[in-house]
PDB file of C-alpha atoms and ligand atoms in Angstrom:
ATOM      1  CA  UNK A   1      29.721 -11.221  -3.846  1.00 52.00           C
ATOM      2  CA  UNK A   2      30.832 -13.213  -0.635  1.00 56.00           C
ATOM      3  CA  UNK A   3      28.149 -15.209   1.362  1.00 61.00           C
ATOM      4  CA  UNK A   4      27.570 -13.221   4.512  1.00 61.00           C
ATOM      5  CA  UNK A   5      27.577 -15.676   7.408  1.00 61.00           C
ATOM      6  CA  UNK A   6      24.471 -14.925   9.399  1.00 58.00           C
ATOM      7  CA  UNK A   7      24.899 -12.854  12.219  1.00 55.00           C
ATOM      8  CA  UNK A   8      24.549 -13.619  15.884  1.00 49.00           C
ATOM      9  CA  UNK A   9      20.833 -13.455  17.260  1.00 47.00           C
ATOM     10  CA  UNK A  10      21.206 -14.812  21.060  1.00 42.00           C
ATOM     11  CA  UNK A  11      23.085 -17.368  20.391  1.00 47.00           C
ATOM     12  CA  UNK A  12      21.746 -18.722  17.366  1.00 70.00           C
ATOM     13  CA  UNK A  13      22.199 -17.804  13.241  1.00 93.00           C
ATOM     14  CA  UNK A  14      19.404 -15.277  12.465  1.00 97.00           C
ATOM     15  CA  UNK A  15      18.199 -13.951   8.812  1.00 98.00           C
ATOM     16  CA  UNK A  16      16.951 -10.618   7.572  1.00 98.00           C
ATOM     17  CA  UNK A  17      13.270 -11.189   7.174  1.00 98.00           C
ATOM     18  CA  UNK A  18      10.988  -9.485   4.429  1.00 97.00           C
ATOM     19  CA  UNK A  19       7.994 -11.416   5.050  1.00 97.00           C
ATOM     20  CA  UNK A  20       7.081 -15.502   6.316  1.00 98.00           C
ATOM     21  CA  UNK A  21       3.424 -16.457   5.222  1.00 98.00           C
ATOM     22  CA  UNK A  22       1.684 -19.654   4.814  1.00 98.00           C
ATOM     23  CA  UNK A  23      -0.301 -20.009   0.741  1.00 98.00           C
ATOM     24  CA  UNK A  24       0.182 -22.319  -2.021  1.00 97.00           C
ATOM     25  CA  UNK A  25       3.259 -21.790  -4.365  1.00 97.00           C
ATOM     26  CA  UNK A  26       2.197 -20.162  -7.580  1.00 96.00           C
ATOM     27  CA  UNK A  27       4.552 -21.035  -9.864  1.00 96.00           C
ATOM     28  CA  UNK A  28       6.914 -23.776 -10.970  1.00 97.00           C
ATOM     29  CA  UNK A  29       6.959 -27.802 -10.197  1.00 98.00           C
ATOM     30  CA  UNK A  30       4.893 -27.087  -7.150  1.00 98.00           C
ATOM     31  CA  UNK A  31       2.094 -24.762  -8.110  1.00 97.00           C
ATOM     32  CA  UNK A  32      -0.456 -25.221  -6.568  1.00 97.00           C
ATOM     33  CA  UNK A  33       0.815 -26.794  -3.835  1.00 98.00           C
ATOM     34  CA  UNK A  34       0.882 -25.376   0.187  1.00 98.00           C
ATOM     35  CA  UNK A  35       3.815 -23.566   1.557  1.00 98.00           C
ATOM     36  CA  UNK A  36       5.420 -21.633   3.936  1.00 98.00           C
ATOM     37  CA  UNK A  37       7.222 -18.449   2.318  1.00 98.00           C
ATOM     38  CA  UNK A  38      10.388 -17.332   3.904  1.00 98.00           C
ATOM     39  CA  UNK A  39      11.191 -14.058   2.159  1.00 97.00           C
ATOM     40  CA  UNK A  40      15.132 -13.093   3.052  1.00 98.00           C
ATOM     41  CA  UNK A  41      16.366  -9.221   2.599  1.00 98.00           C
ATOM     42  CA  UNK A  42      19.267  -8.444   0.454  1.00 97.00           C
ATOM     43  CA  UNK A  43      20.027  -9.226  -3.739  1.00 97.00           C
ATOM     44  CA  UNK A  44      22.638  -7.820  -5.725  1.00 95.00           C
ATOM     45  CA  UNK A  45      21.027  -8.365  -8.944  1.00 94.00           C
ATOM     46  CA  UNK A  46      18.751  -5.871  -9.124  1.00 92.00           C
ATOM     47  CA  UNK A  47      16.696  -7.157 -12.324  1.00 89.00           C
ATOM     48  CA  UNK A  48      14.919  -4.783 -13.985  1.00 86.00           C
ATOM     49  CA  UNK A  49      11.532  -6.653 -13.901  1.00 83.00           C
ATOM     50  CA  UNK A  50      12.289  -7.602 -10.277  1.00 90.00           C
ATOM     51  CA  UNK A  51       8.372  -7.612  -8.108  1.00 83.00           C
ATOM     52  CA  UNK A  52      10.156  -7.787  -5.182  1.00 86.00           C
ATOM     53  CA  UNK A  53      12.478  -4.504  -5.195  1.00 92.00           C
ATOM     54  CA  UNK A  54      11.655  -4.152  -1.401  1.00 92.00           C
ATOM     55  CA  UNK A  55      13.957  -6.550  -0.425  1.00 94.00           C
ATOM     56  CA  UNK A  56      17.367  -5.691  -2.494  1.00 96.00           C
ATOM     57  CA  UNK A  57      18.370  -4.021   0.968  1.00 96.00           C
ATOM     58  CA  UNK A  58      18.721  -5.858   4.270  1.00 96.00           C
ATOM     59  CA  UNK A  59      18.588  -2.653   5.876  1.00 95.00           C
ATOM     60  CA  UNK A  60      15.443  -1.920   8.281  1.00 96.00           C
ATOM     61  CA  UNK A  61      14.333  -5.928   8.122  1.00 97.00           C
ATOM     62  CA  UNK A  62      14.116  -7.683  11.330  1.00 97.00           C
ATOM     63  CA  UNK A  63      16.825 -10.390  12.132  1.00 97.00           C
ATOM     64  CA  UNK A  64      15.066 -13.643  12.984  1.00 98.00           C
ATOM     65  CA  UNK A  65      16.487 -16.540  14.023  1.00 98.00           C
ATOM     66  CA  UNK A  66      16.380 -20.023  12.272  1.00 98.00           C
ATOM     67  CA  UNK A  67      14.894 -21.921  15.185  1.00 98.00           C
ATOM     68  CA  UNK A  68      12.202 -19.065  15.203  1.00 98.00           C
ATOM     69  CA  UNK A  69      11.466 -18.823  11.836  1.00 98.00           C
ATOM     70  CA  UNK A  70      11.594 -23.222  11.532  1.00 98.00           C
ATOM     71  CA  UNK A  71       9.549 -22.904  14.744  1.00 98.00           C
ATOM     72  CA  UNK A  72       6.744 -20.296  12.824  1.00 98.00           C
ATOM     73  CA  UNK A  73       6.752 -22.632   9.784  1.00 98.00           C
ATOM     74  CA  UNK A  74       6.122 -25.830  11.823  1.00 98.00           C
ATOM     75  CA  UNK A  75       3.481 -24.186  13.495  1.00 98.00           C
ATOM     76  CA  UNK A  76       1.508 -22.804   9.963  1.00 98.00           C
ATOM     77  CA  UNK A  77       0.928 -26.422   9.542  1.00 98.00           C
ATOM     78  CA  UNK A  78       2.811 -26.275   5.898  1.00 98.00           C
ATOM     79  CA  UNK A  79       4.427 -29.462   4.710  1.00 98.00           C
ATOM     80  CA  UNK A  80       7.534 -27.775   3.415  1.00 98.00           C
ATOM     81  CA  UNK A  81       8.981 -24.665   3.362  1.00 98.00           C
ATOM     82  CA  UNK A  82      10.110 -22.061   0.030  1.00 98.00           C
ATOM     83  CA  UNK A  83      13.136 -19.948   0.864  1.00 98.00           C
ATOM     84  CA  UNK A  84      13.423 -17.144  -0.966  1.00 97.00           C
ATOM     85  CA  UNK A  85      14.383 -13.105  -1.232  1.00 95.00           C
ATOM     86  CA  UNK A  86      15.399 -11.350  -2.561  1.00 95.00           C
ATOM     87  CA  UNK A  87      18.370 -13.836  -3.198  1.00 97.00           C
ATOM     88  CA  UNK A  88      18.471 -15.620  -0.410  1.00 98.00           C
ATOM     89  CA  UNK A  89      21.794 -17.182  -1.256  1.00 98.00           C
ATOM     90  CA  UNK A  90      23.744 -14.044  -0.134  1.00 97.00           C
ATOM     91  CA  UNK A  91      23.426 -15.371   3.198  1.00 98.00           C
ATOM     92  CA  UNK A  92      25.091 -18.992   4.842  1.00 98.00           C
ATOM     93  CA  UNK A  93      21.730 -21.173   4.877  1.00 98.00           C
ATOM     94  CA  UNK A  94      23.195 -23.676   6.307  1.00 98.00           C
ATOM     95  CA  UNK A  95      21.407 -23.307   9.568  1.00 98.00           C
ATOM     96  CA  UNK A  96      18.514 -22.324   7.995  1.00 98.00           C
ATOM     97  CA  UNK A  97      17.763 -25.747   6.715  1.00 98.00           C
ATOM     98  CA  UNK A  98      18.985 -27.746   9.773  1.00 98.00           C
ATOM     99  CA  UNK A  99      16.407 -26.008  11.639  1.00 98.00           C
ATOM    100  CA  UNK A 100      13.518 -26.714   9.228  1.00 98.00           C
ATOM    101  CA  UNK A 101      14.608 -30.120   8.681  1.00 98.00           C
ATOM    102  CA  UNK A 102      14.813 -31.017  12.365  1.00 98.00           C
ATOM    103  CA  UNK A 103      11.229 -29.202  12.558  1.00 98.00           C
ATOM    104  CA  UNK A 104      10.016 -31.880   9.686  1.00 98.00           C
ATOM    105  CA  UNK A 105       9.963 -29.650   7.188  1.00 98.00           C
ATOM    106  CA  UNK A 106      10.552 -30.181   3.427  1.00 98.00           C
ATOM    107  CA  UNK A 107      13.283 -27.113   2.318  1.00 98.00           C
ATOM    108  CA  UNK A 108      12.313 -25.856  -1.037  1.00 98.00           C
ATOM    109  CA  UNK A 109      15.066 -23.171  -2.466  1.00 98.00           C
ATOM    110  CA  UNK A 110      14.443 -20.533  -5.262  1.00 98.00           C
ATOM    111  CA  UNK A 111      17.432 -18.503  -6.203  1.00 98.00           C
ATOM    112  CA  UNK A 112      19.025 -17.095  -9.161  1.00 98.00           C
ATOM    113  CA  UNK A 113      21.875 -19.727  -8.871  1.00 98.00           C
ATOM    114  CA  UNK A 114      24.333 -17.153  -8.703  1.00 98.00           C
ATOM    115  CA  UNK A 115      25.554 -16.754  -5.116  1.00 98.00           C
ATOM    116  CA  UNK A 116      27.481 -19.745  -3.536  1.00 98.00           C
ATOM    117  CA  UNK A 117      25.220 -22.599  -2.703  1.00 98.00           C
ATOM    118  CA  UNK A 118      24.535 -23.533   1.109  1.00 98.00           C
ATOM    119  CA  UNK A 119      21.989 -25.391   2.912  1.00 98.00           C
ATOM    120  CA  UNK A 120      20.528 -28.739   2.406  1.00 98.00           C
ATOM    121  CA  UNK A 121      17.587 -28.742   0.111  1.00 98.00           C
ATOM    122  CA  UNK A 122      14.919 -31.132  -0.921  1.00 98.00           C
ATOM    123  CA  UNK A 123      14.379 -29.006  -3.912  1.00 98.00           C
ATOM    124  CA  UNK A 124      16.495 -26.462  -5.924  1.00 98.00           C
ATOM    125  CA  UNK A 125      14.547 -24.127  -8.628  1.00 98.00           C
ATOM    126  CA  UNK A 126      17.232 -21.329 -10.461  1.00 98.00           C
ATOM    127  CA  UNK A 127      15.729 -18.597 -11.962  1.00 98.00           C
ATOM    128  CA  UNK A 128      18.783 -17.258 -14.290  1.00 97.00           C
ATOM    129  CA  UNK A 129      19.445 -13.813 -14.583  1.00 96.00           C
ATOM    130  CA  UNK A 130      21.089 -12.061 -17.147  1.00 94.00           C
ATOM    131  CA  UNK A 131      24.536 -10.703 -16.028  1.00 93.00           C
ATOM    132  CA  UNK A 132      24.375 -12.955 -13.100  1.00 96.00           C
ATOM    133  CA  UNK A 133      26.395 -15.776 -14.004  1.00 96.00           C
ATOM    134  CA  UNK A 134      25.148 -19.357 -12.933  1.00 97.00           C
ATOM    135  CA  UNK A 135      27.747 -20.647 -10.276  1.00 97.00           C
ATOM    136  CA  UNK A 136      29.458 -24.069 -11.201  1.00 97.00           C
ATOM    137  CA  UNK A 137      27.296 -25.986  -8.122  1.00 97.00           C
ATOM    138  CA  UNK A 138      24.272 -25.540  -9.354  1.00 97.00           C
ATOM    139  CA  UNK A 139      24.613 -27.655 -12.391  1.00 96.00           C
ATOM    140  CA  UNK A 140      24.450 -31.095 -10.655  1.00 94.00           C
ATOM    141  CA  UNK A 141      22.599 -29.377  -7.650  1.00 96.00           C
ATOM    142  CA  UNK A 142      19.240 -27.619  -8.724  1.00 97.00           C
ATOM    143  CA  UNK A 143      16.065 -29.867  -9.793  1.00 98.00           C
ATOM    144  CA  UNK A 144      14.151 -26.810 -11.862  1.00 98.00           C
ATOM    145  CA  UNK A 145      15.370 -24.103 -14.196  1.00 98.00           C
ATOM    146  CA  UNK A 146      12.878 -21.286 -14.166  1.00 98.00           C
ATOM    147  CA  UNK A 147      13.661 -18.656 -17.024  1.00 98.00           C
ATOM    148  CA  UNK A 148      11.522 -15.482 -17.343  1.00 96.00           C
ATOM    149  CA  UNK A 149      10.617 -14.516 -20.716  1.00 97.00           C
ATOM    150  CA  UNK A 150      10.286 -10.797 -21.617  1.00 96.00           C
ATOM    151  CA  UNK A 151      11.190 -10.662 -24.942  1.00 96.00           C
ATOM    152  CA  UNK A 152      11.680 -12.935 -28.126  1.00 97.00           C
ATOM    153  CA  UNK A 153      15.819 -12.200 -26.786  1.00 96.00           C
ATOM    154  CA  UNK A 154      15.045 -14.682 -23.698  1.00 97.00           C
ATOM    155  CA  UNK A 155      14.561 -17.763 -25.495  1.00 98.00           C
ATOM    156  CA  UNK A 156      18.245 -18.046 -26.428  1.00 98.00           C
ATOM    157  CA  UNK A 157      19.254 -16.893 -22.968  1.00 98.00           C
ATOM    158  CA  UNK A 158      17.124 -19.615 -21.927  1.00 98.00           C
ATOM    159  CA  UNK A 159      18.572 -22.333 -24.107  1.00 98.00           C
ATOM    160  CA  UNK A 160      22.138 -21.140 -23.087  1.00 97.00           C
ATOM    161  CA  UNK A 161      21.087 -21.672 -19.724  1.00 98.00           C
ATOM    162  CA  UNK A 162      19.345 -24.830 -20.467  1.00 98.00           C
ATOM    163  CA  UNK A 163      22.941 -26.222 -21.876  1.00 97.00           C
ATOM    164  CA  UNK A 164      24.800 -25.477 -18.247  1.00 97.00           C
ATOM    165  CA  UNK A 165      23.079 -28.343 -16.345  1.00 94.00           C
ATOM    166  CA  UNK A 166      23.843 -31.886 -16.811  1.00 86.00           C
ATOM    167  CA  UNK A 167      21.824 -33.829 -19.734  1.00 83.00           C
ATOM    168  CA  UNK A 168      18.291 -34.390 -18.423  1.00 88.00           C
ATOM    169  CA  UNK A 169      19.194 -32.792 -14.674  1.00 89.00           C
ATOM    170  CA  UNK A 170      16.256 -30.328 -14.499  1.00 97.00           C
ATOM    171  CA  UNK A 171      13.094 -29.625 -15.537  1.00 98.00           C
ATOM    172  CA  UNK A 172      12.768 -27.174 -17.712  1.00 98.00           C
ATOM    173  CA  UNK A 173      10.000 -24.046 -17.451  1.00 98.00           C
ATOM    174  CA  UNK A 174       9.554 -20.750 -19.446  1.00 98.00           C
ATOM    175  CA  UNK A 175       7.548 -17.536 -17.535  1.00 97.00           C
ATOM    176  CA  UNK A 176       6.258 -15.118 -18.963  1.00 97.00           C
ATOM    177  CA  UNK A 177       7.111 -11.512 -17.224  1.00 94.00           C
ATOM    178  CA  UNK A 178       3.835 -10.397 -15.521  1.00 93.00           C
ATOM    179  CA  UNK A 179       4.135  -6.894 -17.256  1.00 92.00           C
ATOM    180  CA  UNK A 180       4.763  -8.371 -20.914  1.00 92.00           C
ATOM    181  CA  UNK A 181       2.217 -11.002 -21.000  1.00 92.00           C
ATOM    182  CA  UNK A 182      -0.145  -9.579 -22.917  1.00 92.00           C
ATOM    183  CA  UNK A 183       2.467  -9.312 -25.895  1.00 95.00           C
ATOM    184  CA  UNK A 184       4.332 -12.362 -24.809  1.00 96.00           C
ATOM    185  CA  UNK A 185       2.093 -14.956 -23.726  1.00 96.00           C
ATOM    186  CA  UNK A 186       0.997 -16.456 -26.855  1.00 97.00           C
ATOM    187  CA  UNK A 187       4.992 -16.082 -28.464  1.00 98.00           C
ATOM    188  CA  UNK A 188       5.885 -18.197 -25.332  1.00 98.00           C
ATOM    189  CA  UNK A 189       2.841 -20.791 -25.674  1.00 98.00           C
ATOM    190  CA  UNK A 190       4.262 -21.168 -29.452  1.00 98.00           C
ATOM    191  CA  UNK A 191       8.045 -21.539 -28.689  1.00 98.00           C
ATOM    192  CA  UNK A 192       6.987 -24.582 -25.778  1.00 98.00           C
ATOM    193  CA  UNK A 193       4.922 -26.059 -28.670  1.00 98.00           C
ATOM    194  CA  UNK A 194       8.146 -26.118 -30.923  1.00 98.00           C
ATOM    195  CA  UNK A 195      10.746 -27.110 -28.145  1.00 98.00           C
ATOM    196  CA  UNK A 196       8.741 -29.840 -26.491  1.00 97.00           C
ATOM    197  CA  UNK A 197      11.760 -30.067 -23.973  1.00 97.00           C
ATOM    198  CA  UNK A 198      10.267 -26.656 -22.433  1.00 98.00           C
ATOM    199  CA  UNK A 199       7.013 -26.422 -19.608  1.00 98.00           C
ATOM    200  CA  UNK A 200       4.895 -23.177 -19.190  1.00 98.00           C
ATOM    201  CA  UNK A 201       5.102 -22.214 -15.846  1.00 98.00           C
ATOM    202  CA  UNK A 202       2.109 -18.833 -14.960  1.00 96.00           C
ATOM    203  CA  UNK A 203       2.271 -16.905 -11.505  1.00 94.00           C
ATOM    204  CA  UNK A 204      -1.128 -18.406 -10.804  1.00 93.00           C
ATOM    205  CA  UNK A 205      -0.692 -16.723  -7.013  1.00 94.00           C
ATOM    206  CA  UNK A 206      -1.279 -13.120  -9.286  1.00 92.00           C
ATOM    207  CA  UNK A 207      -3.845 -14.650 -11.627  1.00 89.00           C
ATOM    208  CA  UNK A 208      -5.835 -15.687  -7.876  1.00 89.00           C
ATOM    209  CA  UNK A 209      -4.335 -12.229  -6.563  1.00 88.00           C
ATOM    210  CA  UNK A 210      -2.894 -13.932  -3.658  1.00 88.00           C
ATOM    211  CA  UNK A 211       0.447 -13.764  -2.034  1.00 87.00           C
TER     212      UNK A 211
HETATM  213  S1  LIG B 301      17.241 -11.917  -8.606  1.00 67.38           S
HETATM  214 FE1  LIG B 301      15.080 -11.949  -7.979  1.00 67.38          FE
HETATM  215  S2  LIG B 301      14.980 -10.588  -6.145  1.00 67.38           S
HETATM  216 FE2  LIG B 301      16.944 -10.192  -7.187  1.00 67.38          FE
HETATM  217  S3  LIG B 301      16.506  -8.413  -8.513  1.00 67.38           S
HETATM  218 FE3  LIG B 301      16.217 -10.275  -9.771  1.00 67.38          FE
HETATM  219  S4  LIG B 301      14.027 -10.788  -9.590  1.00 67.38           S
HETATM  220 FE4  LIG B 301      14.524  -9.313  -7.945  1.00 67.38          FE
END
């Protein structure tokens, strides 16, 4: 799927806009750490665990532009800023990032890696997906490689994913999927134990039951 360039708002790029809050992020490197959520419309994935199904179309979301949405971040008081959809990567973020870099902002990206890569990021987390293939960029660009785990299956989709990035590039985290944790939990906690080289990353923002 091509990037779609963000259309005109005024005169400036503008996004389709799920939701923008200010919380800590949940999961990941940064858990636990305050940010401002951008959540983008539009993703042609369409996993079958996706939480976020609300926002595979971009039709009925608001178009924002970058300066306003930079300009809503800044004024949250959040040190940096998580992009993401939806895949957010179906649009040109170029724009996107100027806007909350000149506003002082730190750009954190989370995508499934496998839409053309734009923007300027201080930090680049994929999330694979199966039948989504990984595009070339990301293997020298991303910092964190977030694989959900739903089934025993996922742990050699993860270590096939694992092998795409350069030696050492990323960290490396296994998730549990929310709905399968109960089964899966514990068969992920013993596979990180075995392959050192993994991290356990939990949705602590559902454990707290906030956004
Ligand atoms: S890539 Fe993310 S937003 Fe898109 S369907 Fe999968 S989980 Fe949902």
């Amino acid at each position: 799927m091509a990037v779609v360039p963000p259309p005109a708002c005024g005169e400036a790029a503008a996004y389709p806009l799920v939701e923008a809050f200010y919380s800590l992020q949940g999961e990941g490197f940064h858990s636990g750490m305050p940010a401002y959520f951008i959540r983008l419309a539009g993703c042609p994935v369409r996993c079958d665990f996706c939480d976020s199904k609300q926002t595979w179309s971009v039709t009925g979301f608001p178009r924002v532009s970058a300066h306003e949405l930079a300009d809503r971040a800044a004024r949250s008081g959040a040190p940096a800023v998580v992009v993401t959809g939806g895949e957010p990567l179906i649009h040109d973020l170029t724009a996107l990032c100027e806007a909350l870099h000149a506003a002082g902002l730190a750009c954190w990206l989370e995508t499934s890696g496998s839409q053309p890569l734009t923007g300027r990021w201080d930090w680049i987390c994929v999330s694979p997906k199966h039948g989504a293939p990984l595009q070339a960029a990301f293997s020298r660009a991303a910092n964190e490689l977030k694989v959900v785990v739903a089934s025993e299956a996922d742990f050699a989709f993860a270590e096939t994913c694992a092998r795409f990035f350069e030696a050492g590039r990323v960290l490396q985290f296994l998730q549990c999927e929310w709905g399968e944790a109960g089964r899966m939990q514990p068969v992920v906690i013993d596979y990180i134990m075995s392959h050192p080289q993994w991290r356990l990353s939990l949705q602590t923002h559902k454990f707290l039951d906030i956004r």
